[in-house]
mmCIF file of C-alpha atoms in Angstrom:
data_model
loop_
_atom_site.group_PDB
_atom_site.id
_atom_site.type_symbol
_atom_site.label_atom_id
_atom_site.label_comp_id
_atom_site.label_asym_id
_atom_site.label_seq_id
_atom_site.Cartn_x
_atom_site.Cartn_y
_atom_site.Cartn_z
ATOM 1 C CA UNK V 14 0.871 8.000 -21.188
ATOM 2 C CA UNK V 15 0.248 11.262 -19.379
ATOM 3 C CA UNK V 16 0.844 11.886 -15.699
ATOM 4 C CA UNK V 17 -1.599 12.415 -12.851
ATOM 5 C CA UNK V 18 -0.238 15.274 -10.724
ATOM 6 C CA UNK V 19 -1.572 15.629 -7.193
ATOM 7 C CA UNK V 20 -1.153 19.167 -5.907
ATOM 8 C CA UNK V 21 -1.919 19.765 -2.218
ATOM 9 C CA UNK V 22 -1.471 22.516 0.369
ATOM 10 C CA UNK V 23 0.178 21.028 3.415
ATOM 11 C CA UNK V 24 1.446 22.078 6.837
ATOM 12 C CA UNK V 25 5.067 21.454 7.865
ATOM 13 C CA UNK V 26 3.835 18.572 10.062
ATOM 14 C CA UNK V 27 2.043 16.853 7.156
ATOM 15 C CA UNK V 28 -1.598 17.880 7.474
ATOM 16 C CA UNK V 29 -3.697 18.997 4.510
ATOM 17 C CA UNK V 30 -6.615 20.180 6.614
ATOM 18 C CA UNK V 31 -6.851 21.654 10.119
ATOM 19 C CA UNK V 32 -8.840 19.965 12.892
ATOM 20 C CA UNK V 33 -10.106 23.368 14.000
ATOM 21 C CA UNK V 34 -10.745 26.621 12.181
ATOM 22 C CA UNK V 35 -7.146 27.842 12.039
ATOM 23 C CA UNK V 36 -6.155 30.026 9.099
ATOM 24 C CA UNK V 37 -2.921 28.220 8.250
ATOM 25 C CA UNK V 38 -2.541 28.565 4.490
ATOM 26 C CA UNK V 39 -0.616 31.541 3.212
ATOM 27 C CA UNK V 40 -3.300 32.065 0.629
ATOM 28 C CA UNK V 41 -6.773 30.845 1.352
ATOM 29 C CA UNK V 42 -7.988 31.522 -2.191
ATOM 30 C CA UNK V 43 -9.421 34.997 -1.495
ATOM 31 C CA UNK V 44 -8.579 38.343 -3.063
ATOM 32 C CA UNK V 45 -5.512 38.951 -0.895
ATOM 33 C CA UNK V 46 -2.640 36.683 -2.056
ATOM 34 C CA UNK V 47 0.657 37.061 -0.168
ATOM 35 C CA UNK V 48 2.466 34.648 -2.544
ATOM 36 C CA UNK V 49 5.619 36.179 -4.039
ATOM 37 C CA UNK V 50 5.990 36.643 -7.813
ATOM 38 C CA UNK V 51 8.246 33.563 -8.315
ATOM 39 C CA UNK V 52 5.689 31.264 -6.640
ATOM 40 C CA UNK V 53 2.855 32.766 -8.717
ATOM 41 C CA UNK V 54 4.843 32.251 -11.916
ATOM 42 C CA UNK V 55 5.780 28.657 -11.036
ATOM 43 C CA UNK V 56 2.194 27.881 -10.045
ATOM 44 C CA UNK V 57 0.959 29.053 -13.452
ATOM 45 C CA UNK V 58 3.644 27.083 -15.234
ATOM 46 C CA UNK V 59 2.171 23.831 -13.867
ATOM 47 C CA UNK V 60 -1.230 24.713 -15.285
ATOM 48 C CA UNK V 61 0.227 25.410 -18.735
ATOM 49 C CA UNK V 62 0.778 21.653 -19.166
ATOM 50 C CA UNK V 63 -2.547 20.522 -17.776
ATOM 51 C CA UNK V 64 -5.413 19.612 -20.070
ATOM 52 C CA UNK V 65 -7.648 17.659 -17.659
ATOM 53 C CA UNK V 66 -8.635 18.293 -14.045
ATOM 54 C CA UNK V 67 -9.837 15.366 -11.985
ATOM 55 C CA UNK V 68 -12.282 16.247 -9.201
ATOM 56 C CA UNK V 69 -14.152 14.406 -6.529
ATOM 57 C CA UNK V 70 -17.932 14.900 -6.372
ATOM 58 C CA UNK V 71 -17.576 16.625 -3.046
ATOM 59 C CA UNK V 72 -15.054 19.148 -4.329
ATOM 60 C CA UNK V 73 -17.138 19.925 -7.383
ATOM 61 C CA UNK V 74 -20.296 20.359 -5.297
ATOM 62 C CA UNK V 75 -18.496 22.548 -2.769
ATOM 63 C CA UNK V 76 -17.838 25.111 -5.472
ATOM 64 C CA UNK V 77 -14.310 24.586 -6.805
ATOM 65 C CA UNK V 78 -15.341 25.179 -10.419
ATOM 66 C CA UNK V 79 -17.594 28.130 -9.620
ATOM 67 C CA UNK V 80 -14.955 29.765 -7.454
ATOM 68 C CA UNK V 81 -12.168 29.651 -10.085
ATOM 69 C CA UNK V 82 -14.597 30.472 -12.907
ATOM 70 C CA UNK V 83 -15.489 33.674 -11.011
ATOM 71 C CA UNK V 84 -11.823 34.419 -10.423
ATOM 72 C CA UNK V 85 -11.140 34.130 -14.169
ATOM 73 C CA UNK V 86 -13.987 36.603 -14.827
ATOM 74 C CA UNK V 87 -12.967 39.017 -12.045
ATOM 75 C CA UNK V 88 -9.252 39.164 -12.900
ATOM 76 C CA UNK V 89 -9.087 38.784 -16.703
ATOM 77 C CA UNK V 90 -5.961 40.948 -17.079
ATOM 78 C CA UNK V 91 -4.061 39.832 -13.994
ATOM 79 C CA UNK V 92 -1.250 37.471 -15.177
ATOM 80 C CA UNK V 93 -1.361 35.580 -11.895
ATOM 81 C CA UNK V 94 -4.922 34.418 -12.574
ATOM 82 C CA UNK V 95 -3.962 32.785 -15.870
ATOM 83 C CA UNK V 96 -4.326 29.499 -13.983
ATOM 84 C CA UNK V 97 -7.979 30.277 -13.280
ATOM 85 C CA UNK V 98 -8.629 30.678 -16.983
ATOM 86 C CA UNK V 99 -6.897 27.320 -17.573
ATOM 87 C CA UNK V 100 -9.254 25.732 -15.023
ATOM 88 C CA UNK V 101 -12.228 27.115 -16.986
ATOM 89 C CA UNK V 102 -10.798 25.912 -20.348
ATOM 90 C CA UNK V 103 -9.517 22.503 -19.271
ATOM 91 C CA UNK V 104 -11.593 19.370 -19.465
ATOM 92 C CA UNK V 105 -12.917 18.436 -16.040
ATOM 93 C CA UNK V 106 -13.839 14.933 -14.942
ATOM 94 C CA UNK V 107 -15.768 14.321 -11.773
ATOM 95 C CA UNK V 108 -15.500 10.794 -10.395
ATOM 96 C CA UNK V 109 -18.766 9.832 -8.757
ATOM 97 C CA UNK V 110 -21.287 7.011 -8.577
ATOM 98 C CA UNK V 111 -23.810 9.376 -6.891
ATOM 99 C CA UNK V 112 -24.442 11.914 -9.706
ATOM 100 C CA UNK V 113 -26.661 11.120 -12.701
ATOM 101 C CA UNK V 114 -25.487 14.086 -14.842
ATOM 102 C CA UNK V 115 -22.891 16.825 -14.763
ATOM 103 C CA UNK V 116 -24.067 20.272 -13.678
ATOM 104 C CA UNK V 117 -20.857 22.014 -14.746
ATOM 105 C CA UNK V 118 -19.571 23.319 -18.069
ATOM 106 C CA UNK V 119 -16.838 21.320 -19.848
ATOM 107 C CA UNK V 120 -17.235 18.651 -17.167
ATOM 108 C CA UNK V 121 -18.025 14.986 -17.609
ATOM 109 C CA UNK V 122 -18.735 12.224 -15.116
ATOM 110 C CA UNK V 123 -16.812 9.034 -14.714
ATOM 111 C CA UNK V 124 -17.900 6.293 -12.365
ATOM 112 C CA UNK V 125 -17.064 2.794 -11.383
ATOM 113 C CA UNK V 126 -13.739 1.410 -10.401
ATOM 114 C CA UNK V 127 -11.324 4.239 -9.486
ATOM 115 C CA UNK V 128 -8.156 2.558 -10.823
ATOM 116 C CA UNK V 129 -9.865 1.540 -14.074
ATOM 117 C CA UNK V 130 -11.306 5.029 -14.693
ATOM 118 C CA UNK V 131 -8.065 6.894 -13.893
ATOM 119 C CA UNK V 132 -5.932 4.505 -15.996
ATOM 120 C CA UNK V 133 -8.319 5.018 -18.932
ATOM 121 C CA UNK V 134 -8.065 8.824 -18.534
ATOM 122 C CA UNK V 135 -4.251 8.620 -18.414
ATOM 123 C CA UNK V 136 -4.264 6.833 -21.785
ATOM 124 C CA UNK V 137 -6.191 9.623 -23.541
ATOM 125 C CA UNK V 138 -5.402 13.250 -24.156
ATOM 126 C CA UNK V 139 -2.061 15.000 -24.551
ATOM 127 C CA UNK V 140 -1.447 17.151 -21.529
ATOM 128 C CA UNK V 141 -1.131 15.988 -17.948
ATOM 129 C CA UNK V 142 -4.016 15.593 -15.488
ATOM 130 C CA UNK V 143 -4.172 17.432 -12.182
ATOM 131 C CA UNK V 144 -6.050 16.696 -8.973
ATOM 132 C CA UNK V 145 -6.277 19.053 -5.998
ATOM 133 C CA UNK V 146 -8.008 16.993 -3.303
ATOM 134 C CA UNK V 147 -9.942 16.795 -1.015
ATOM 135 C CA UNK V 148 -8.127 14.689 1.505
ATOM 136 C CA UNK V 149 -10.246 11.519 1.145
ATOM 137 C CA UNK V 150 -10.097 11.575 -2.654
ATOM 138 C CA UNK V 151 -6.335 12.208 -2.654
ATOM 139 C CA UNK V 152 -5.848 9.344 -0.140
ATOM 140 C CA UNK V 153 -7.809 6.959 -2.350
ATOM 141 C CA UNK V 154 -5.713 7.890 -5.395
ATOM 142 C CA UNK V 155 -2.506 7.434 -3.422
ATOM 143 C CA UNK V 156 -3.596 4.104 -1.959
ATOM 144 C CA UNK V 157 -4.474 2.865 -5.470
ATOM 145 C CA UNK V 158 -1.012 3.830 -6.741
ATOM 146 C CA UNK V 159 -2.439 6.240 -9.335
ATOM 147 C CA UNK V 160 -0.433 9.424 -8.556
ATOM 148 C CA UNK V 161 2.580 9.992 -10.835
ATOM 149 C CA UNK V 162 3.744 13.223 -9.254
ATOM 150 C CA UNK V 163 3.143 14.848 -5.869
ATOM 151 C CA UNK V 164 3.403 18.646 -5.649
ATOM 152 C CA UNK V 165 3.256 19.503 -1.971
ATOM 153 C CA UNK V 166 2.925 23.208 -1.140
ATOM 154 C CA UNK V 167 4.330 23.364 2.394
ATOM 155 C CA UNK V 168 2.911 26.292 4.292
ATOM 156 C CA UNK V 169 4.897 27.811 7.212
ATOM 157 C CA UNK V 170 2.555 26.435 9.896
ATOM 158 C CA UNK V 171 2.388 23.391 12.134
ATOM 159 C CA UNK V 172 -1.175 22.256 12.902
ATOM 160 C CA UNK V 173 -0.613 19.424 15.402
ATOM 161 C CA UNK V 174 -3.751 17.625 14.233
ATOM 162 C CA UNK V 175 -5.986 17.403 11.176
ATOM 163 C CA UNK V 176 -6.467 15.566 7.901
ATOM 164 C CA UNK V 177 -3.666 13.631 6.194
ATOM 165 C CA UNK V 178 -3.436 12.076 2.730
ATOM 166 C CA UNK V 179 -0.838 9.347 3.293
ATOM 167 C CA UNK V 180 -2.641 7.326 5.979
ATOM 168 C CA UNK V 181 -4.331 4.694 3.774
ATOM 169 C CA UNK V 182 -1.737 3.482 1.289
ATOM 170 C CA UNK V 183 0.858 1.929 3.532
ATOM 171 C CA UNK V 184 4.584 2.400 2.916
ATOM 172 C CA UNK V 185 5.402 4.538 -0.131
ATOM 173 C CA UNK V 186 8.948 5.308 -1.180
ATOM 174 C CA UNK V 187 9.320 8.567 -3.088
ATOM 175 C CA UNK V 188 11.972 10.110 -5.306
ATOM 176 C CA UNK V 189 12.569 13.855 -5.011
ATOM 177 C CA UNK V 190 12.042 15.648 -8.309
ATOM 178 C CA UNK V 191 12.684 19.129 -6.941
ATOM 179 C CA UNK V 192 12.312 21.436 -4.009
ATOM 180 C CA UNK V 193 12.094 25.210 -4.017
ATOM 181 C CA UNK V 194 11.744 27.708 -1.202
ATOM 182 C CA UNK V 195 10.003 31.005 -1.838
ATOM 183 C CA UNK V 196 10.380 34.473 -0.233
ATOM 184 C CA UNK V 197 6.813 34.352 1.112
ATOM 185 C CA UNK V 198 7.645 31.279 3.263
ATOM 186 C CA UNK V 199 6.225 28.575 1.054
ATOM 187 C CA UNK V 200 8.285 25.555 0.090
ATOM 188 C CA UNK V 201 7.162 23.398 -2.854
ATOM 189 C CA UNK V 202 8.408 19.798 -2.816
ATOM 190 C CA UNK V 203 7.875 17.631 -5.873
ATOM 191 C CA UNK V 204 8.111 13.838 -5.686
ATOM 192 C CA UNK V 205 7.433 10.801 -7.872
ATOM 193 C CA UNK V 206 6.900 7.251 -6.664
ATOM 194 C CA UNK V 207 10.270 5.450 -6.585
ATOM 195 C CA UNK V 208 10.187 2.493 -8.914
#
């Protein structure tokens, strides 16, 4: 059975979204990316093993697929943006009871019981599945015990307040899979639920 990997940007004090309009992420997905080459390479390596991307309705409607589709078109020869091409090529599944049909290429809808749908998706396909938020969707997946690996991109900022992803699931013991610090200031911590 394949893994569901949750990848989230996070502040050092555990927030995934700011309460205000602070610019706290090293890279806010625009043209200027201060990530160092090692981080860019490792980020792309994750996408090499992904064949399905799981999205919330909100994230799909807010332009996630359009944004990375445009990045793939705008930077076709930049090796860093290989991940954007993977996003375009990968199967996408939007979990929603509110949409009647998909409006996005290579994207299907799944609805109903979140644990049932995600467990069915884990049983099919060969590569891993990835999910990138938002906070409410990530929290629901965590609370349902559906995340197999957490990849937390810790940005060098403390927000003091904002959105969290671990508030709904109660106590969760994790096992460290790896931790790596990068020259740009990012630290990536990888965890799996402890069995």
